[in-house]
Tab-separated table of C-alpha atoms and ligand atoms in Angstrom:
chain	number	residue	atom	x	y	z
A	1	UNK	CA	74.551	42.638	60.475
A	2	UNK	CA	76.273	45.836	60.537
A	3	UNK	CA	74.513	47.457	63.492
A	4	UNK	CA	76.959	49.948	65.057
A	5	UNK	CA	79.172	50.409	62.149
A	6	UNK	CA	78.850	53.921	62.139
A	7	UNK	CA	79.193	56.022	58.829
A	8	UNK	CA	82.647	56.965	59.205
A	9	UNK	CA	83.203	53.177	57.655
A	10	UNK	CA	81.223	54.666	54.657
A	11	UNK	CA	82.555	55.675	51.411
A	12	UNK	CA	81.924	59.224	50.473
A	13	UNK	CA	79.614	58.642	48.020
A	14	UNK	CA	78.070	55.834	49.623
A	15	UNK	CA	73.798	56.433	50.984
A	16	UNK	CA	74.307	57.863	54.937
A	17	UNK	CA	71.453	57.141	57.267
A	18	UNK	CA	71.455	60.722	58.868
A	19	UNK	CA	71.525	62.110	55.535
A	20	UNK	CA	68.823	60.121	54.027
A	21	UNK	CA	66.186	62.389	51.922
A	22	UNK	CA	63.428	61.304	54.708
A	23	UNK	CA	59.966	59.163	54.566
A	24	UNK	CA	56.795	60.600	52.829
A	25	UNK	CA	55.569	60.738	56.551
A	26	UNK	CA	57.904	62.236	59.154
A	27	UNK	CA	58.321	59.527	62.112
A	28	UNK	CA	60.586	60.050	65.054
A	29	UNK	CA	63.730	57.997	64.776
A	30	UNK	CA	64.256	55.055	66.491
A	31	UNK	CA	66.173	54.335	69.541
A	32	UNK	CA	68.509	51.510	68.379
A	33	UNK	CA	68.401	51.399	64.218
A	34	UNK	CA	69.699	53.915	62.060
A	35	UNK	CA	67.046	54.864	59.357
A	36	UNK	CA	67.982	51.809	56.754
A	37	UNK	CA	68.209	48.990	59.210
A	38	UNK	CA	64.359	50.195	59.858
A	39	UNK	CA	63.527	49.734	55.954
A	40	UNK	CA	64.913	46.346	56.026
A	41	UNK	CA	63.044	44.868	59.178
A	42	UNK	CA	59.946	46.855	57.808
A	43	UNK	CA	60.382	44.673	54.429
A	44	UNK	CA	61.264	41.472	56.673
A	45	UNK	CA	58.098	41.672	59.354
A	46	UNK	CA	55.791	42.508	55.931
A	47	UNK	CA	53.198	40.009	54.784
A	48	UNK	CA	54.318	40.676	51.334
A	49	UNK	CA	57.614	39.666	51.949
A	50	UNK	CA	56.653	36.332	53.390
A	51	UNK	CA	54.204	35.288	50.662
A	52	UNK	CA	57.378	35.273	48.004
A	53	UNK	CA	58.448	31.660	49.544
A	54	UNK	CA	54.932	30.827	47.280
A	55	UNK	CA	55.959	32.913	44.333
A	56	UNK	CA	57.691	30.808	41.206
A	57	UNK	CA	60.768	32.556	40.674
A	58	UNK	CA	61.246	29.524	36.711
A	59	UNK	CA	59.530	26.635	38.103
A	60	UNK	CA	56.246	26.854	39.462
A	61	UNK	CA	56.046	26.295	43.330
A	62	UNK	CA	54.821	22.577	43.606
A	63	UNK	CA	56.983	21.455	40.832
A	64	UNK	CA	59.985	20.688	43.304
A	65	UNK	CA	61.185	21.739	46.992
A	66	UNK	CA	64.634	22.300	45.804
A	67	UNK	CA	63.900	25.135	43.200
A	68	UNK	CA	64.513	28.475	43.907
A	69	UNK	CA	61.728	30.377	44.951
A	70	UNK	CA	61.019	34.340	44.980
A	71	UNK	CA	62.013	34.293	48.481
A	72	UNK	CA	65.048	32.231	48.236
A	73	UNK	CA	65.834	34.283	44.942
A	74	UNK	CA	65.481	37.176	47.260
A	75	UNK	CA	67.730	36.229	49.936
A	76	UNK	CA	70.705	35.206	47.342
A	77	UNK	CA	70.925	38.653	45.946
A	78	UNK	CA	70.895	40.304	49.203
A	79	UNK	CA	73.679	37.986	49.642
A	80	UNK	CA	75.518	39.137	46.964
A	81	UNK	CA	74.737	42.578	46.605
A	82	UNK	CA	76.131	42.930	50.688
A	83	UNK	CA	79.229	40.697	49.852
A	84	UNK	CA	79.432	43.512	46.988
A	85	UNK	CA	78.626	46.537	49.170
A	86	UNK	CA	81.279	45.479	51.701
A	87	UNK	CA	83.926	45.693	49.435
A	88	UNK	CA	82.627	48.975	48.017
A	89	UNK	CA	82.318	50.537	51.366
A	90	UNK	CA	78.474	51.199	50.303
A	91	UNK	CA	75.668	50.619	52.647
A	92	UNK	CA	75.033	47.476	53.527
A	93	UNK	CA	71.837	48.015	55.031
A	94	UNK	CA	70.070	49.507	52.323
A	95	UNK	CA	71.638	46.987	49.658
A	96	UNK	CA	69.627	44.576	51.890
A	97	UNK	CA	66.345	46.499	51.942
A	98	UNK	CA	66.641	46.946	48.419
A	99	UNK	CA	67.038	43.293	47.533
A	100	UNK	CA	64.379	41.625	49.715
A	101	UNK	CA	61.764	44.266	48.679
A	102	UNK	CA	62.900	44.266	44.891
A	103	UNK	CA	60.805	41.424	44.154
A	104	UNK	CA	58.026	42.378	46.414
A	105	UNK	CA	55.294	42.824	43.172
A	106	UNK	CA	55.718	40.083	41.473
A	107	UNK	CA	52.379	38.071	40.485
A	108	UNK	CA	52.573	34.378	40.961
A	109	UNK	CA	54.033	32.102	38.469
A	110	UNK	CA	56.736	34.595	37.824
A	111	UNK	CA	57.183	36.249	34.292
A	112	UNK	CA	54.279	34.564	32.714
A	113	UNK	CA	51.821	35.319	35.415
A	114	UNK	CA	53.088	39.326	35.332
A	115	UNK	CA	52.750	39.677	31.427
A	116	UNK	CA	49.025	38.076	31.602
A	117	UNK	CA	48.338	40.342	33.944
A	118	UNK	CA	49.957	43.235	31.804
A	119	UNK	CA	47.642	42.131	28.946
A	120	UNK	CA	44.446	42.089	31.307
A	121	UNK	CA	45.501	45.286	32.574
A	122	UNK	CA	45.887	47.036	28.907
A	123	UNK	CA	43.245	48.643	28.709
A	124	UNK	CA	43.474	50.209	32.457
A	125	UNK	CA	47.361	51.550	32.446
A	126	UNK	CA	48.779	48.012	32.387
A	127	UNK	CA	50.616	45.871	35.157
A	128	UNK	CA	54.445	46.732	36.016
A	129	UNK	CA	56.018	44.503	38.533
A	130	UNK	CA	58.430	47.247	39.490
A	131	UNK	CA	55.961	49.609	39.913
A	132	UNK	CA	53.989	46.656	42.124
A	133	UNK	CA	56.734	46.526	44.258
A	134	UNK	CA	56.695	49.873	45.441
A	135	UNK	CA	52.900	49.780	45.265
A	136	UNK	CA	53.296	46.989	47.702
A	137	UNK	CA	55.366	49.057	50.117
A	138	UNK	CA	54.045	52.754	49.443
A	139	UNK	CA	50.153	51.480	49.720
A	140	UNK	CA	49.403	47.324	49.883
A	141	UNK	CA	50.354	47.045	53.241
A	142	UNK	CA	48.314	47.525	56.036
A	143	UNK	CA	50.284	47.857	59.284
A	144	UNK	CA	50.370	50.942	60.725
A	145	UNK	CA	47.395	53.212	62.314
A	146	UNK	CA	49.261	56.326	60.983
A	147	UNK	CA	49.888	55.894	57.298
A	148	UNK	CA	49.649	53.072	54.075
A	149	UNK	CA	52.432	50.865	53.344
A	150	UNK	CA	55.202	50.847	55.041
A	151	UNK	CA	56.775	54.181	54.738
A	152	UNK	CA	60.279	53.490	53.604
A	153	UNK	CA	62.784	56.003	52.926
A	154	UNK	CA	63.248	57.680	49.870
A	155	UNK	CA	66.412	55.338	49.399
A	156	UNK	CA	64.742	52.330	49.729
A	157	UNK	CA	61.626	53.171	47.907
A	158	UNK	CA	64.243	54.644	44.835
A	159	UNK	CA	66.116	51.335	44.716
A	160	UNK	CA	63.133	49.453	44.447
A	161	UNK	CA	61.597	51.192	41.296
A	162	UNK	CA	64.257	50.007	39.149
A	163	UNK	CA	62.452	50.602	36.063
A	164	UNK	CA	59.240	52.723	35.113
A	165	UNK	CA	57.731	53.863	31.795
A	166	UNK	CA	57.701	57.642	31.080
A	167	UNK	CA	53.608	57.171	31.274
A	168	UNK	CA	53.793	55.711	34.865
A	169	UNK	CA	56.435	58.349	35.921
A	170	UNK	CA	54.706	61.120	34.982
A	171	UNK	CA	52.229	59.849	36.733
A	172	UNK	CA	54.018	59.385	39.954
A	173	UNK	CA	55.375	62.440	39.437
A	174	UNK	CA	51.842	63.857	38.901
A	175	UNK	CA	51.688	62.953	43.113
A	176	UNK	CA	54.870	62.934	44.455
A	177	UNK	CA	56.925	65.501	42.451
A	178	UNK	CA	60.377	64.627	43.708
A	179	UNK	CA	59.391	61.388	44.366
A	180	UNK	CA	61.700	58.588	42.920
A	181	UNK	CA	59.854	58.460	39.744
A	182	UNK	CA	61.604	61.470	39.158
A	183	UNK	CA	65.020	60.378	37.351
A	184	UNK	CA	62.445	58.271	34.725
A	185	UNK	CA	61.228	61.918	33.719
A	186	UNK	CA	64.786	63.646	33.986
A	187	UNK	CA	67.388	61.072	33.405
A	188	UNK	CA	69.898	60.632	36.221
A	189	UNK	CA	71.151	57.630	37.879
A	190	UNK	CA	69.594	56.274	41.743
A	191	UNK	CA	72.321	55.793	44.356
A	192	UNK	CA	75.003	53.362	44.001
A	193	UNK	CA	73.541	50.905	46.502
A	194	UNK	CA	70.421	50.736	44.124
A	195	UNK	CA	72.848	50.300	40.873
A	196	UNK	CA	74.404	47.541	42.801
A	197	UNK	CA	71.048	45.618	43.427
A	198	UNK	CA	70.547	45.431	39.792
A	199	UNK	CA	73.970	43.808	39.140
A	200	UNK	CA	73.136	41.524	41.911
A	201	UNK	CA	69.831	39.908	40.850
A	202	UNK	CA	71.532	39.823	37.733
A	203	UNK	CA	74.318	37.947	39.351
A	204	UNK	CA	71.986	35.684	41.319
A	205	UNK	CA	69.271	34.542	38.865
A	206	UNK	CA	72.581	33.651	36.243
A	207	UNK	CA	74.164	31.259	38.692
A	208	UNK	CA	71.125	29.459	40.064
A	209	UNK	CA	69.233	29.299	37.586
A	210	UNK	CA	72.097	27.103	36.190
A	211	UNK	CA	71.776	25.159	39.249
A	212	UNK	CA	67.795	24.629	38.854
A	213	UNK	CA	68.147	24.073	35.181
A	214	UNK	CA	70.774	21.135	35.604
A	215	UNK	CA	68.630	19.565	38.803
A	216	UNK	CA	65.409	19.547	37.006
A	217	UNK	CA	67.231	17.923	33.909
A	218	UNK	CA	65.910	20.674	31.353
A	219	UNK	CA	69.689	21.756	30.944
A	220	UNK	CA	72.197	19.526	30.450
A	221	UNK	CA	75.232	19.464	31.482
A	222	UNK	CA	77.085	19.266	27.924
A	223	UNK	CA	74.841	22.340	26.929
A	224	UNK	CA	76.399	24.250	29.585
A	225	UNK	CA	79.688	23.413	28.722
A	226	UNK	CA	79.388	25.245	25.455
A	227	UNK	CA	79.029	28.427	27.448
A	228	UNK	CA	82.094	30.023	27.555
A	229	UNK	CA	81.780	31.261	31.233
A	230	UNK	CA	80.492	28.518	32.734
A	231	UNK	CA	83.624	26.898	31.036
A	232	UNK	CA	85.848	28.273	32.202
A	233	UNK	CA	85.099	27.925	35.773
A	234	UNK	CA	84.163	24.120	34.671
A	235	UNK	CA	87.924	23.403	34.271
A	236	UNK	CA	88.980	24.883	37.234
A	237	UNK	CA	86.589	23.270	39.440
A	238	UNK	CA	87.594	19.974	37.471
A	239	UNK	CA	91.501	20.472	37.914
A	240	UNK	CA	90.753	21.447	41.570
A	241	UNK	CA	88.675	18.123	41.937
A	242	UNK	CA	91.265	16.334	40.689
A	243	UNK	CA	94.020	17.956	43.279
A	244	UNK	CA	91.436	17.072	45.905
A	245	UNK	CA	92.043	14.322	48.619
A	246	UNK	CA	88.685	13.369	48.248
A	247	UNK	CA	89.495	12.719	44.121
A	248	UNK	CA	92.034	10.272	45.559
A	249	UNK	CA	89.330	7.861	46.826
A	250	UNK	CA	87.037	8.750	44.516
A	251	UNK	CA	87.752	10.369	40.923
A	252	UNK	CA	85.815	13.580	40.260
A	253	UNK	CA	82.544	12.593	38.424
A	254	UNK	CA	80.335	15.227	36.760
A	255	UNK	CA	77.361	15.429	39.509
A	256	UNK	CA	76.034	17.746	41.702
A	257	UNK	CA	79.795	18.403	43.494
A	258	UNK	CA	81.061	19.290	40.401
A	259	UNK	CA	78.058	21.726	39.834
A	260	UNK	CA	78.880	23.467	43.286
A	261	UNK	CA	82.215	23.739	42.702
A	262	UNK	CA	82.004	25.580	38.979
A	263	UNK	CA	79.122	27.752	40.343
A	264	UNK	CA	80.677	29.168	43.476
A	265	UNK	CA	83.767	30.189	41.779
A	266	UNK	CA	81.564	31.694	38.919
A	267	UNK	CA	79.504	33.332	41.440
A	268	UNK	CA	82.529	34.537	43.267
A	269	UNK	CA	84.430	35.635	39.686
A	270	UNK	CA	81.093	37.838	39.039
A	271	UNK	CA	81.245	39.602	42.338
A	272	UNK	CA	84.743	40.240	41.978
A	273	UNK	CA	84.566	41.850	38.338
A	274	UNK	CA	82.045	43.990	39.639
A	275	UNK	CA	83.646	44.905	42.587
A	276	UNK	CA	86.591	45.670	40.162
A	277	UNK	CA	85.162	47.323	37.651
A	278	UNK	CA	83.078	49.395	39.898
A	279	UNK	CA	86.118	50.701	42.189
A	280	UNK	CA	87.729	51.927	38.869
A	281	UNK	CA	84.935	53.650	37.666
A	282	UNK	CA	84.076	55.411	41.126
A	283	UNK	CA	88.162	56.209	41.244
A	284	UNK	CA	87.634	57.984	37.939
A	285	UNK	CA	84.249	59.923	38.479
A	286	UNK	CA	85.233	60.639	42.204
A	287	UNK	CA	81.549	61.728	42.965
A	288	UNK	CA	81.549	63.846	46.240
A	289	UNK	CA	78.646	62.207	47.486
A	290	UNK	CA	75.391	60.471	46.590
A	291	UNK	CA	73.512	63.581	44.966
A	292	UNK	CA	77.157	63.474	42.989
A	293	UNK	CA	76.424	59.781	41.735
A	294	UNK	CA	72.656	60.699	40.889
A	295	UNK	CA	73.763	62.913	38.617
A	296	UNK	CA	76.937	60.538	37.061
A	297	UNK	CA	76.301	57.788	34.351
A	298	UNK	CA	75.866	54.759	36.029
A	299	UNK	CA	78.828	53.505	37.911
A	300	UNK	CA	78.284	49.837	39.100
A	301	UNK	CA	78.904	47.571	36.448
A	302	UNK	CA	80.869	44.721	34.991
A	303	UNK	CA	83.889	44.761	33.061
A	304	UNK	CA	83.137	45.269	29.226
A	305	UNK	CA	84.783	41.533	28.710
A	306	UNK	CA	82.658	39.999	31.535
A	307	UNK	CA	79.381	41.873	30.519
A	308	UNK	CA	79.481	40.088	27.596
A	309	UNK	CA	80.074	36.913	28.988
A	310	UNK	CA	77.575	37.628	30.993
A	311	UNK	CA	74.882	38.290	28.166
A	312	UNK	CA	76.036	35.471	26.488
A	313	UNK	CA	75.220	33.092	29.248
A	314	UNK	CA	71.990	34.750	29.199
A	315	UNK	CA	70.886	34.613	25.877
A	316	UNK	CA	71.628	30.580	27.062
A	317	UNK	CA	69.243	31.126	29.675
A	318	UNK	CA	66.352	32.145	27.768
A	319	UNK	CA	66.733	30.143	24.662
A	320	UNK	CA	67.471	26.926	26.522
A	321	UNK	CA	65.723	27.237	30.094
A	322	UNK	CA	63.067	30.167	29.760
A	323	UNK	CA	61.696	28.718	26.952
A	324	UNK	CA	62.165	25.222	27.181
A	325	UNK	CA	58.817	23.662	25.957
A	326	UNK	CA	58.292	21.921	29.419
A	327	UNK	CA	58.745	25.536	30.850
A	328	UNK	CA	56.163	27.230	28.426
A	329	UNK	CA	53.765	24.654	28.973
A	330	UNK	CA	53.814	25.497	32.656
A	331	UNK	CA	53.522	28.844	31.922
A	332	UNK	CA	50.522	29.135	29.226
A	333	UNK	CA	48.895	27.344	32.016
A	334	UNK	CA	49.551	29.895	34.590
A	335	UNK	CA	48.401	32.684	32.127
A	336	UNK	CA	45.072	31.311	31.519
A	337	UNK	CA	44.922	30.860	35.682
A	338	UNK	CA	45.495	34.546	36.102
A	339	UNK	CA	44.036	35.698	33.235
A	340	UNK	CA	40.192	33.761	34.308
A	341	UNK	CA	41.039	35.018	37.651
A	342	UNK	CA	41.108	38.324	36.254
A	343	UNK	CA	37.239	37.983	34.576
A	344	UNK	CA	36.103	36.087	37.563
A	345	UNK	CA	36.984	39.225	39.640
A	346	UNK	CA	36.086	41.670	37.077
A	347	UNK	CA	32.588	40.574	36.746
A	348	UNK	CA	32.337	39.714	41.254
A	349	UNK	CA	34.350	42.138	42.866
A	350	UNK	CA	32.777	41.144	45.783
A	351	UNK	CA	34.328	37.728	45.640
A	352	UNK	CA	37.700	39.628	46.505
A	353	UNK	CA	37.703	40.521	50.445
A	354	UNK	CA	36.165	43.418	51.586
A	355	UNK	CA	38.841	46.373	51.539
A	356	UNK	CA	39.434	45.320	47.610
A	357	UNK	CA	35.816	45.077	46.644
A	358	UNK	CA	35.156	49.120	47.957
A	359	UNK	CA	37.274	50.328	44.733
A	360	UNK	CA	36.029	53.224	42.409
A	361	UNK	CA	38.605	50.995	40.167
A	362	UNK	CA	37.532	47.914	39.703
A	363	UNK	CA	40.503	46.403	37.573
A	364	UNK	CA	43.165	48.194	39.407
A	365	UNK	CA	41.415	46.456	42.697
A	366	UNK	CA	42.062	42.865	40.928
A	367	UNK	CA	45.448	43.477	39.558
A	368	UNK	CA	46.321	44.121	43.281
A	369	UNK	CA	44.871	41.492	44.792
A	370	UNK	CA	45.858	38.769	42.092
A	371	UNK	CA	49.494	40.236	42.172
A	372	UNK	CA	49.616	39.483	45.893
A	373	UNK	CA	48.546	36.382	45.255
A	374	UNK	CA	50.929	33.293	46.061
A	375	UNK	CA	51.172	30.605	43.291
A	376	UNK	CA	48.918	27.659	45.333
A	377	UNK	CA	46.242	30.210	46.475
A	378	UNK	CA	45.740	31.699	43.190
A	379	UNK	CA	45.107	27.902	41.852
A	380	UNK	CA	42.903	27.666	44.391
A	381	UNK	CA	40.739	31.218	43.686
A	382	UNK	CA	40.862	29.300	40.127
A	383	UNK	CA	39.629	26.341	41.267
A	384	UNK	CA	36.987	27.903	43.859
A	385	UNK	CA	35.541	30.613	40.760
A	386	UNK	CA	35.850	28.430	37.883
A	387	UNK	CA	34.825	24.667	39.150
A	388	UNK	CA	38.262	24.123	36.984
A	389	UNK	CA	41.459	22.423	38.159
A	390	UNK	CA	44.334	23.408	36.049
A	391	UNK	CA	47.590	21.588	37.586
A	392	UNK	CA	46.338	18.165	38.620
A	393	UNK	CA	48.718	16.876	40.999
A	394	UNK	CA	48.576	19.835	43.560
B	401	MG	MG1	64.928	39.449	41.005
């Protein structure tokens, strides 16, 4: 917690609490947190933000207790992206609103469950999750007597809508003309501490998903091993075993040590290139301050050598993990959940509670509430509308 670091300890071009662009509604500040600190604990006290630990992040909640969750997912990039920030001299408060709110829209059962609910949705201006999350924090919730949502700074509420399609930002902008939909219209770049968010999910879904993959035995460990990154970091953590008094007792077998020990120096490489990477860019572009970096080409990034290790290890990812056929299976399940939830609503609005049923838009109405929706409770809206139990050992 960096509570009385004051913004001297900032870089230059790094976000500044007093010299934030402001909320949407003007609140007096508070007495003992600067104007980031606020957005975080906002995000942290929201229901939103406690439903994720019942979001799928690959594997579907009750497939394991061990599995990363959206919540855990959540927690590991603000890790990294503060570790990150640190270095940088960026804000680390923001970098940790940003990461525990970037997930906040997400539907339940992760990709699958947002791209049914994108094809439901066609017809009515489609399902973002990005756009969801700041949905979830401009609108969703419910908390305070003077205003929707949760009335985050422009800061937060720009790092959060990572992406948007020129439809949606028009749209925004339609509302909220120098909103953060904004730089989707005019091109431009949102602060560094948003850039470095990015990087950082990036950063966290590559390493653990590794880490899930191998425990739930869809990836194996030889596969991995043909990945150049992991690799490398594979021998290390093997010669390093072998140095390792424990190694004298007992010789380093591949198992779950030997997983640790190659992902927390991979994880700790990644930061590191970025970190890298990022300082030389910044000492080339020099911005003079954060309106300076909005108008730069992005600026946090890897090094052109790691980036494409880093896609390559992806591209492993998704053909090997992603869309493993036990994975798929999982998830064609999950879209025909959401997407009978989606009719059952449609045709009963009042079978949603009461503040979602009193819509002039119907569909939009059920996208939000089945997008809130936590992976078990949505099962059981199935279950409850349909007479149908999809997943039988829940
Ligand atoms: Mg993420």
């Amino acid at each position: 917690m960096s509570a009385g670091r004051d913004a001297a300890g900032l870089a230059p071009w790094a976000c500044r609490p007093g010299r934030s662009r402001g909320r949407r509604f003007a609140e007096p500040p508070a007495p003992t947190r600067d104007e980031h600190q606020r957005d975080r604990d906002r995000i942290v006290h929201s229901t939103a933000f406690r439903r994720l630990v019942y979001k799928t992040q690959v594997f579907v909640n009750h497939e394991g207790d061990l599995f990363r969750t959206r919540l855990t997912h959540s927690l590991e990039v603000a890790q990294v992206a503060r570790s990150a920030a640190r270095e940088l001299r960026l804000n680390e408060d923001l970098v940790e609103a940003i990461a525990l709110a970037h997930d906040l829209g997400h539907t339940p059962f992760g990709h699958a469950g947002q791209d049914a609910l994108h094809a439901c949705m066609a017809a009515h201006g489609g399902f973002e999750h990005n756009l969801q999350s700041l949905r979830v924090v401009d609108r969703l919730e419910q908390r305070y007597f003077a205003f929707d949502g949760l009335n985050l700074s422009f800061e937060a509420r720009e790092g959060i809508l990572k992406h948007c399609s020129r439809r949606n930002a028009l749209r925004l902008c339609a509302v909220e003309p120098d909103g953060p939909a904004r730089r989707f219209v005019d091109g431009g770049q949102p602060s560094l501490e948003a850039q470095l968010v990015n990087l950082a999910d990036e950063i966290a879904y590559c390493t653990h998903d590794i880490d899930d993959g191998l425990r739930s035995g869809l990836l194996q460990p030889a596969q991995l091993e043909a990945v150049p990154l992991f690799a490398r970091w594979h021998e290390v953590a093997l010669d390093a075993g072998q140095a390792s008094s424990l190694a004298a007792a007992a010789p380093v077998q591949p198992g779950r040590r030997l997983v640790f020990e190659t992902l927390r120096r991979l994880l700790a490489a990644l930061i590191a290139d970025v970190v890298q990477a990022t300082e030389a860019a910044l000492a080339a572009a020099r911005p003079g301050d954060v309106e300076a970096v909005r108008r730069s080409a992005a600026l946090v990034s890897f090094s052109l050598h790691q980036r494409e290790e880093v896609d390559a290890l992806k591209h492993f990812l998704f053909g090997a993990l992603y869309r493993h056929a036990q994975v798929t299976q999982t998830t064609s399940l999950a879209q025909q959940v959401i997407t009978e939830l989606f009719e059952a609503y449609r045709a009963r609005p009042q079978e949603m509670p009461a503040d979602f049923a009193a819509t002039d838009d119907v569909p939009r109405a059920v996208a939000d509430y089945i997008a809130g929706m936590t992976d078990r409770f949505a099962l059981r809206e199935h279950e409850r509308l349909t007479g149908r139990r999809v997943f039988a050992d829940l």
